[in-house]
Coordinates of C-alpha atoms in Angstrom, one line a residue:
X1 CA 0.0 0.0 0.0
X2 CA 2.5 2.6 0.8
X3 CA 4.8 1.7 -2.2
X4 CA 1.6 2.1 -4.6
X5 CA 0.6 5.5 -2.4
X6 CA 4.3 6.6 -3.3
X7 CA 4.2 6.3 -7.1
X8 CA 0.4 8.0 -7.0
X9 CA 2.0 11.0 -5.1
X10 CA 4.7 11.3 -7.2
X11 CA 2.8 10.4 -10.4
X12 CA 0.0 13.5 -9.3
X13 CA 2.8 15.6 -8.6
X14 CA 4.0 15.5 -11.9
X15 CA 1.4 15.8 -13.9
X16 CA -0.7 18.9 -12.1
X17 CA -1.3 21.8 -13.6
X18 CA -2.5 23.2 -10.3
X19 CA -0.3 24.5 -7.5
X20 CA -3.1 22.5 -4.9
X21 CA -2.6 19.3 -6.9
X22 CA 0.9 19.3 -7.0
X23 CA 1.2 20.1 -2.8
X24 CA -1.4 17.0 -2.4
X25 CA 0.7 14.9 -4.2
X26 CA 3.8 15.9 -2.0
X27 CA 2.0 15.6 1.0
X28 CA 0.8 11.6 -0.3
X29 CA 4.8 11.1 -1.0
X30 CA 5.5 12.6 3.2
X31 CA 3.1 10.2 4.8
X32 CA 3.3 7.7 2.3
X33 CA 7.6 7.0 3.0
X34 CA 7.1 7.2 6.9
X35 CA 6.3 4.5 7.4
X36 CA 8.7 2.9 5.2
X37 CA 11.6 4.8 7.2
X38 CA 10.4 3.9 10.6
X39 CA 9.9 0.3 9.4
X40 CA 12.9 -1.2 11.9
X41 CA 11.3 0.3 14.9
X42 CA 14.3 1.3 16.4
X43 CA 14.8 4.6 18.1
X44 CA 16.9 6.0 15.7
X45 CA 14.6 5.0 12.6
X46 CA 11.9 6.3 14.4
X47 CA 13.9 9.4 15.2
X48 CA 14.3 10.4 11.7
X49 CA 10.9 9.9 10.5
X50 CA 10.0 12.8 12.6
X51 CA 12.9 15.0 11.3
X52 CA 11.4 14.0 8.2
X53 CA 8.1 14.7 9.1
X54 CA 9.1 18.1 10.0
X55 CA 10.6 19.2 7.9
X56 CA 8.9 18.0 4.9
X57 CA 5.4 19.6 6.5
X58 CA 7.2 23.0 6.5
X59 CA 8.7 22.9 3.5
X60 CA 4.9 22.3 1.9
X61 CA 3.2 24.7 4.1
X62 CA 6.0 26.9 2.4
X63 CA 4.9 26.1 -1.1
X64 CA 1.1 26.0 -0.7
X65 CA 1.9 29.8 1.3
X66 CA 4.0 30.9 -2.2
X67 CA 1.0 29.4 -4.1
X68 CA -1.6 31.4 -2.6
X69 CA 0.7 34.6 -2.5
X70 CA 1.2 34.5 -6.3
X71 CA -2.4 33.5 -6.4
X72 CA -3.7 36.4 -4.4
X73 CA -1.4 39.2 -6.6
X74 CA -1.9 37.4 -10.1
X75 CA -5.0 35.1 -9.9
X76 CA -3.4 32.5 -11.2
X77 CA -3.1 29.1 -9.8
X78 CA -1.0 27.4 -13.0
X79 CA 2.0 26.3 -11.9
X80 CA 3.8 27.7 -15.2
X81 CA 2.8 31.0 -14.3
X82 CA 4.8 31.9 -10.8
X83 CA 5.5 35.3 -11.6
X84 CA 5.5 37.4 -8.4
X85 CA 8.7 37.6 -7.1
X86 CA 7.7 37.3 -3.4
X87 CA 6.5 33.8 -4.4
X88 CA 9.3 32.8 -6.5
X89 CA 11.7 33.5 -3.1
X90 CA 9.7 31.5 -1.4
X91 CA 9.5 29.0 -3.5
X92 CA 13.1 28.6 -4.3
X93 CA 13.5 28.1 -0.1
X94 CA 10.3 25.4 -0.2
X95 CA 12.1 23.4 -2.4
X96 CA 15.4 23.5 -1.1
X97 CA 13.9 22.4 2.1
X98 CA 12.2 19.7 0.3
X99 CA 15.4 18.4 -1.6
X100 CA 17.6 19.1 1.0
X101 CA 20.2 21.7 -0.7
X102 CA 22.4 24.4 2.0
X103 CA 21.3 26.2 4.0
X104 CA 18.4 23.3 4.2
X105 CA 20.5 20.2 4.3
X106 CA 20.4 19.6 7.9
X107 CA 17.8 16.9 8.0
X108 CA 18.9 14.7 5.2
X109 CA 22.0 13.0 6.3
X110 CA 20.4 12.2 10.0
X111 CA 17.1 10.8 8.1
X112 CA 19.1 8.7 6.0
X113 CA 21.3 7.6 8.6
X114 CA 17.8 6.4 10.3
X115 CA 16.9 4.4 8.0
X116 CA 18.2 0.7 5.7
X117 CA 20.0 1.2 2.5
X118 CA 17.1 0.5 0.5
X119 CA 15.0 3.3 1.9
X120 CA 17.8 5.5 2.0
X121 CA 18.0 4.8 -1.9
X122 CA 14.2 5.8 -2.4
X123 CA 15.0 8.9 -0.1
X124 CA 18.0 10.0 -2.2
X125 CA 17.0 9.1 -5.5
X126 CA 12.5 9.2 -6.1
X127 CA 11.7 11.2 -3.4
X128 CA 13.5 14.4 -5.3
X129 CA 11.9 13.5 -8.2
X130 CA 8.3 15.8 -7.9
X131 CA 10.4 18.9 -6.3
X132 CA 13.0 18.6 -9.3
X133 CA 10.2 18.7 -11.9
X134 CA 8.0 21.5 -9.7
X135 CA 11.8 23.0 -10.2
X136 CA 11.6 22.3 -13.9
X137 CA 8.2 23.8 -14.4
X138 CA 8.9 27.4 -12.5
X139 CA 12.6 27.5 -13.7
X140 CA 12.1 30.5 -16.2
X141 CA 10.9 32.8 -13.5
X142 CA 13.5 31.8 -10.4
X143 CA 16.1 34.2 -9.1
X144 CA 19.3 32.9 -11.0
X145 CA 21.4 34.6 -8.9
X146 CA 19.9 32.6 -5.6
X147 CA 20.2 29.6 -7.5
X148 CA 23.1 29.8 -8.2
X149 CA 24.5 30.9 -4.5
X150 CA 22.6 28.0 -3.3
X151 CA 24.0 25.3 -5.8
X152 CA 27.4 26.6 -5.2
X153 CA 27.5 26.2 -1.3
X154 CA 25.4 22.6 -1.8
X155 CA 28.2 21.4 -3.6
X156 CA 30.9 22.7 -1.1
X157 CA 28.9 22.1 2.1
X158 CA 28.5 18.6 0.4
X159 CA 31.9 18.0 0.1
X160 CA 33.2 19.5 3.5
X161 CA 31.2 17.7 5.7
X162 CA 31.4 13.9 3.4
X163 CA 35.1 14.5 4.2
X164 CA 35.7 12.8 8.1
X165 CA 32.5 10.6 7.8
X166 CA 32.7 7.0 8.5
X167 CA 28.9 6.3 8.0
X168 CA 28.3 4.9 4.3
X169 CA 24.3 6.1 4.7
X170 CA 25.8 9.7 5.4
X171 CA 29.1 9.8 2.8
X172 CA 26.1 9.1 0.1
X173 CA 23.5 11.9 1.7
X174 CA 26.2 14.6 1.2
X175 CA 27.5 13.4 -2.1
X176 CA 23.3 13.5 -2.4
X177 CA 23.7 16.9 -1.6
X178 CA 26.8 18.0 -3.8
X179 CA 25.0 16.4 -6.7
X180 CA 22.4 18.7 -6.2
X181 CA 24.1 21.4 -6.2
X182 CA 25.2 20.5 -9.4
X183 CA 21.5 20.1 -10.5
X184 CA 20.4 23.9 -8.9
X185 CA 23.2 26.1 -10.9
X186 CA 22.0 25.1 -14.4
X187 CA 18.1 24.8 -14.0
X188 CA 17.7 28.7 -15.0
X189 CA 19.5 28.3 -17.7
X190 CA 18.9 24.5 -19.6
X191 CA 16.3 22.6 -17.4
X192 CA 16.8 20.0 -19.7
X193 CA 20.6 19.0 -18.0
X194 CA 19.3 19.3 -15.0
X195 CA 17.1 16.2 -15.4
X196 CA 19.2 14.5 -17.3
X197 CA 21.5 15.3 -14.5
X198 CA 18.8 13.8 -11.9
X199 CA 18.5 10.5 -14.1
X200 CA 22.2 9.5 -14.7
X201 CA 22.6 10.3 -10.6
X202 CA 19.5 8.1 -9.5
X203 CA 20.9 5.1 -11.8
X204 CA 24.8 5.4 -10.5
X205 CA 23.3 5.9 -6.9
X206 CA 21.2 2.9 -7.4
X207 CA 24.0 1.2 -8.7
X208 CA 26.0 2.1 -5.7
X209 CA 23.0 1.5 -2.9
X210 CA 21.9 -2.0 -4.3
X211 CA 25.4 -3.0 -4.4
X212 CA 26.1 -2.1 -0.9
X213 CA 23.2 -3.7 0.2
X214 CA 23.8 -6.7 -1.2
X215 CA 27.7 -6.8 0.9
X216 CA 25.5 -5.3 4.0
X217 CA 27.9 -3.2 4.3
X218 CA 26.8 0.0 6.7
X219 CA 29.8 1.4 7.7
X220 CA 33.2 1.7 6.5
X221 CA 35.2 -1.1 8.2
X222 CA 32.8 -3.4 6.9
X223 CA 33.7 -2.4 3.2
X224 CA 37.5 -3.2 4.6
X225 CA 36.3 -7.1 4.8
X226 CA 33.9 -7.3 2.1
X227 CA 36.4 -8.3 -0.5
X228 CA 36.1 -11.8 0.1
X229 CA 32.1 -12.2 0.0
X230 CA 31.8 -11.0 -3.8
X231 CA 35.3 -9.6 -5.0
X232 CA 34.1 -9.2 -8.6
X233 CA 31.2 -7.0 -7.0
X234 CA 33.4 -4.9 -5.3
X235 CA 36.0 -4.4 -7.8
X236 CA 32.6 -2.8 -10.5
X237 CA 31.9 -0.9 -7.1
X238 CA 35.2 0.6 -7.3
X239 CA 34.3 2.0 -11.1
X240 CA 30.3 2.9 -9.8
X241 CA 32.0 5.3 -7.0
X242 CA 34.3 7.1 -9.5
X243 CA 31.7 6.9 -12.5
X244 CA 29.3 8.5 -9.6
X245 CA 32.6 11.3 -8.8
X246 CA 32.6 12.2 -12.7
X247 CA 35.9 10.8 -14.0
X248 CA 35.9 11.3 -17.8
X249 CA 35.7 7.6 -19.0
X250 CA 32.8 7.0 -17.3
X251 CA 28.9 7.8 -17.0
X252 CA 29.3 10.5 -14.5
X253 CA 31.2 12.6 -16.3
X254 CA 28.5 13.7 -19.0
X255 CA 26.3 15.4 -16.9
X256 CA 29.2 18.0 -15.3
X257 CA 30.7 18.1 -18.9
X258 CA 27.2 19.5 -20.2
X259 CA 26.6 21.4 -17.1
X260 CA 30.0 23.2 -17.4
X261 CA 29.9 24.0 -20.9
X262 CA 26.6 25.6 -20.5
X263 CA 27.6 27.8 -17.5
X264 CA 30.8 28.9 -20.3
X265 CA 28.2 29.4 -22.6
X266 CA 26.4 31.7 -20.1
X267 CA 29.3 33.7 -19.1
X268 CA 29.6 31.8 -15.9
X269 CA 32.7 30.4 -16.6
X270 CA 34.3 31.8 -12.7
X271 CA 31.0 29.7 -11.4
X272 CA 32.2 27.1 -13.4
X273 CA 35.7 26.9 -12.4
X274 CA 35.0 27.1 -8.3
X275 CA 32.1 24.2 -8.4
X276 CA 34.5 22.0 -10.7
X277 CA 37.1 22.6 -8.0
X278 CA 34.2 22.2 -4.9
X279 CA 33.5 18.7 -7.0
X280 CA 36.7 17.8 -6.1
X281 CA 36.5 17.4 -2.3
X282 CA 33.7 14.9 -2.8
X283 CA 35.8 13.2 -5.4
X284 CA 37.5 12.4 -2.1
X285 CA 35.6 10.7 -0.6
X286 CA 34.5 8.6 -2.8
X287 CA 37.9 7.6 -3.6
X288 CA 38.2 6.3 0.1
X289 CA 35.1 4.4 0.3
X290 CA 36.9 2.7 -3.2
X291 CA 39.9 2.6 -1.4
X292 CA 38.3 0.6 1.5
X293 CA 36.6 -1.4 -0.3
X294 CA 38.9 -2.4 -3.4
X295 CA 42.4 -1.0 -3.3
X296 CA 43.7 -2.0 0.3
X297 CA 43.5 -4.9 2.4
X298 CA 43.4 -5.1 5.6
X299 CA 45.8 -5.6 8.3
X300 CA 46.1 -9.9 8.9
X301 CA 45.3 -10.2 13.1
X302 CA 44.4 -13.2 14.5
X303 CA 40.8 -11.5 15.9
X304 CA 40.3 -10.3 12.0
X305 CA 36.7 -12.0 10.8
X306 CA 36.6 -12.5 6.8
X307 CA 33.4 -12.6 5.8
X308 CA 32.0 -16.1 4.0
X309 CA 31.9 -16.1 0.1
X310 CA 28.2 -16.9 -0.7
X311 CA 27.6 -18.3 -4.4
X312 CA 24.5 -16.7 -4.8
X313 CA 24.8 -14.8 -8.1
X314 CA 24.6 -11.4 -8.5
X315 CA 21.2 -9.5 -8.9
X316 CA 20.5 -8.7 -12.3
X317 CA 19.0 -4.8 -11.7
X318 CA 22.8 -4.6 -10.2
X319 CA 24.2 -5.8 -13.5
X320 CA 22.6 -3.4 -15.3
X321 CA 22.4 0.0 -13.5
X322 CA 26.5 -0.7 -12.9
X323 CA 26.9 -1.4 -16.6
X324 CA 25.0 2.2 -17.7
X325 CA 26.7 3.9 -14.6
X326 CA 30.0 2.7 -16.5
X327 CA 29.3 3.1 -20.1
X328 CA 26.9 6.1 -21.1
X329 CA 29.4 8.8 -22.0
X330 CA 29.5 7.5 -25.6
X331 CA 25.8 8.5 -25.9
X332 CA 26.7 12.3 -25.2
X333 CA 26.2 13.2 -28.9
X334 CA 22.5 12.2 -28.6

């Protein structure tokens, strides 16, 4: 039931025309996931369903308050047509909340230490989905200049605070949040990157969640002994996590390539230069959880557990999302 209330929400959200539609559908997504994140009834879990809760009920009260505002100056309730700017400021700050970009990234990497891999995928990845296209839709009367400030500090607050984490579930909420960042400073200028932005992330971070999932591994001395359970798995992880970094050869890197050469094109080529050089802190850390998990080994003790080798094969949705996170740049032409 919650799974089917989570694709209507995001399916209604999608495809309103009217501001009220579009908050109902956000609100069905809220309560729907709930209940998936408090699933393990532990403290924590249940901890970070009401950050979540919280937050997510201001940041729509936010957007249903811009609604009404741009409703009450223009009488128009289309979402195409935001045009006071009171409303567009408000807006902009609703939707950070809801996707969690700096200064409103404070709840995400608690909620998604709260919860299992799995639901920390959905969190990361479809949850973003309806306030990315309510971004897409309003884009050509948002403040570029906030946008921008906001992308800009995602992507270095992202990368600071990923740097001394030993957490997996919060290493991939602020590389969440850097991505992001990446998403916000183009959206005024070509939406279209910025989803296909959002659609190569979700697959390399599915890639990268189902795979850890499948090594359980939580935090990162468990990636230290998960090279004997399924070493061919973790060697593709090693090419997920710097596919999901944006090294050239691989998936990742066609989004920031489009994303930079747009901001030249828009004489933003300073902007350009410091997020390319902000990318490079998270590039850090993903390096270390490949480094943990591929490139060393770890120091032979006597009280050292390896981890069995189980001969169950590997899932097949893993196969596939690792193989596209790997091999899309030659598609870039398209």
């Amino acid at each position: 039931i919650f799974t089917i209330s989570l694709i209507l929400g995001t399916t209604i959200t999608i495809s309103s025309n009217h501001w009220i539609m579009a908050w109902a559908g956000l609100e069905i997504n809220t309560l729907a996931i709930l209940p998936l994140i408090s699933k393990s009834h532990h403290p924590r879990a249940i901890e970070a369903a009401t950050k979540y809760f919280l937050t997510q009920a201001a940041a729509s009260t936010l957007l249903l308050f811009s609604s009404m505002n741009n409703a009450w100056y223009t009488g128009q309730w289309d979402i195409t047509q935001l045009t006071h700017p009171t409303s567009c400021l408000v807006l902009t700050t609703a939707i950070s909340m809801k996707l969690g970009l700096v200064p409103f990234h404070f709840w995400f990497p608690e909620v998604m230490q709260g919860t299992s891999l799995i639901i920390g995928l959905l969190l990361s990845t479809a949850m973003k989905f309806p306030p990315i296209t309510l971004l897409y839709m309003t884009s050509p009367s948002l403040n570029p200049t906030l946008l921008t400030t906001l992308a800009i500090l995602s992507v270095a607050v992202g990368g600071w605070m990923g740097l001394n984490q030993t957490q997996i579930r919060k290493i991939m909420a602020f590389s969440s949040i850097s991505h992001l960042g990446w998403m916000a400073i183009v959206i005024s200028y070509n939406p279209k990157l910025t989803l296909l932005n959002f659609y190569l992330y979700t697959m390399m971070t599915a890639a990268v969640f189902l795979t850890l999932n499948s090594i359980k591994a939580l935090k990162l001395p468990t990636l230290l002994t998960s090279w004997t359970k399924s070493p061919a798995l973790n060697t593709v992880l090693l090419l997920t996590l710097l596919s999901l970094a944006g090294l050239p050869p691989l998936t990742g890197f066609l989004p920031k390539w489009f994303i930079i050469q747009e901001l030249t094109k828009q004489g933003m080529a300073p902007a350009a230069t410091v997020i390319s050089l902000l990318s490079l802190l998270s590039l850090f850390f993903y390096l270390r959880l490949a480094y943990c998990a591929t490139i060393t080994l770890p120091p032979h003790t006597t009280n050292h557990v390896k981890q069995w080798r189980t001969n169950k094969p590997v899932n097949l949705s893993i196969a596939i999302l690792t193989t596209l996170s790997l091999a899309l740049l030659p598609m870039s032409p398209m």
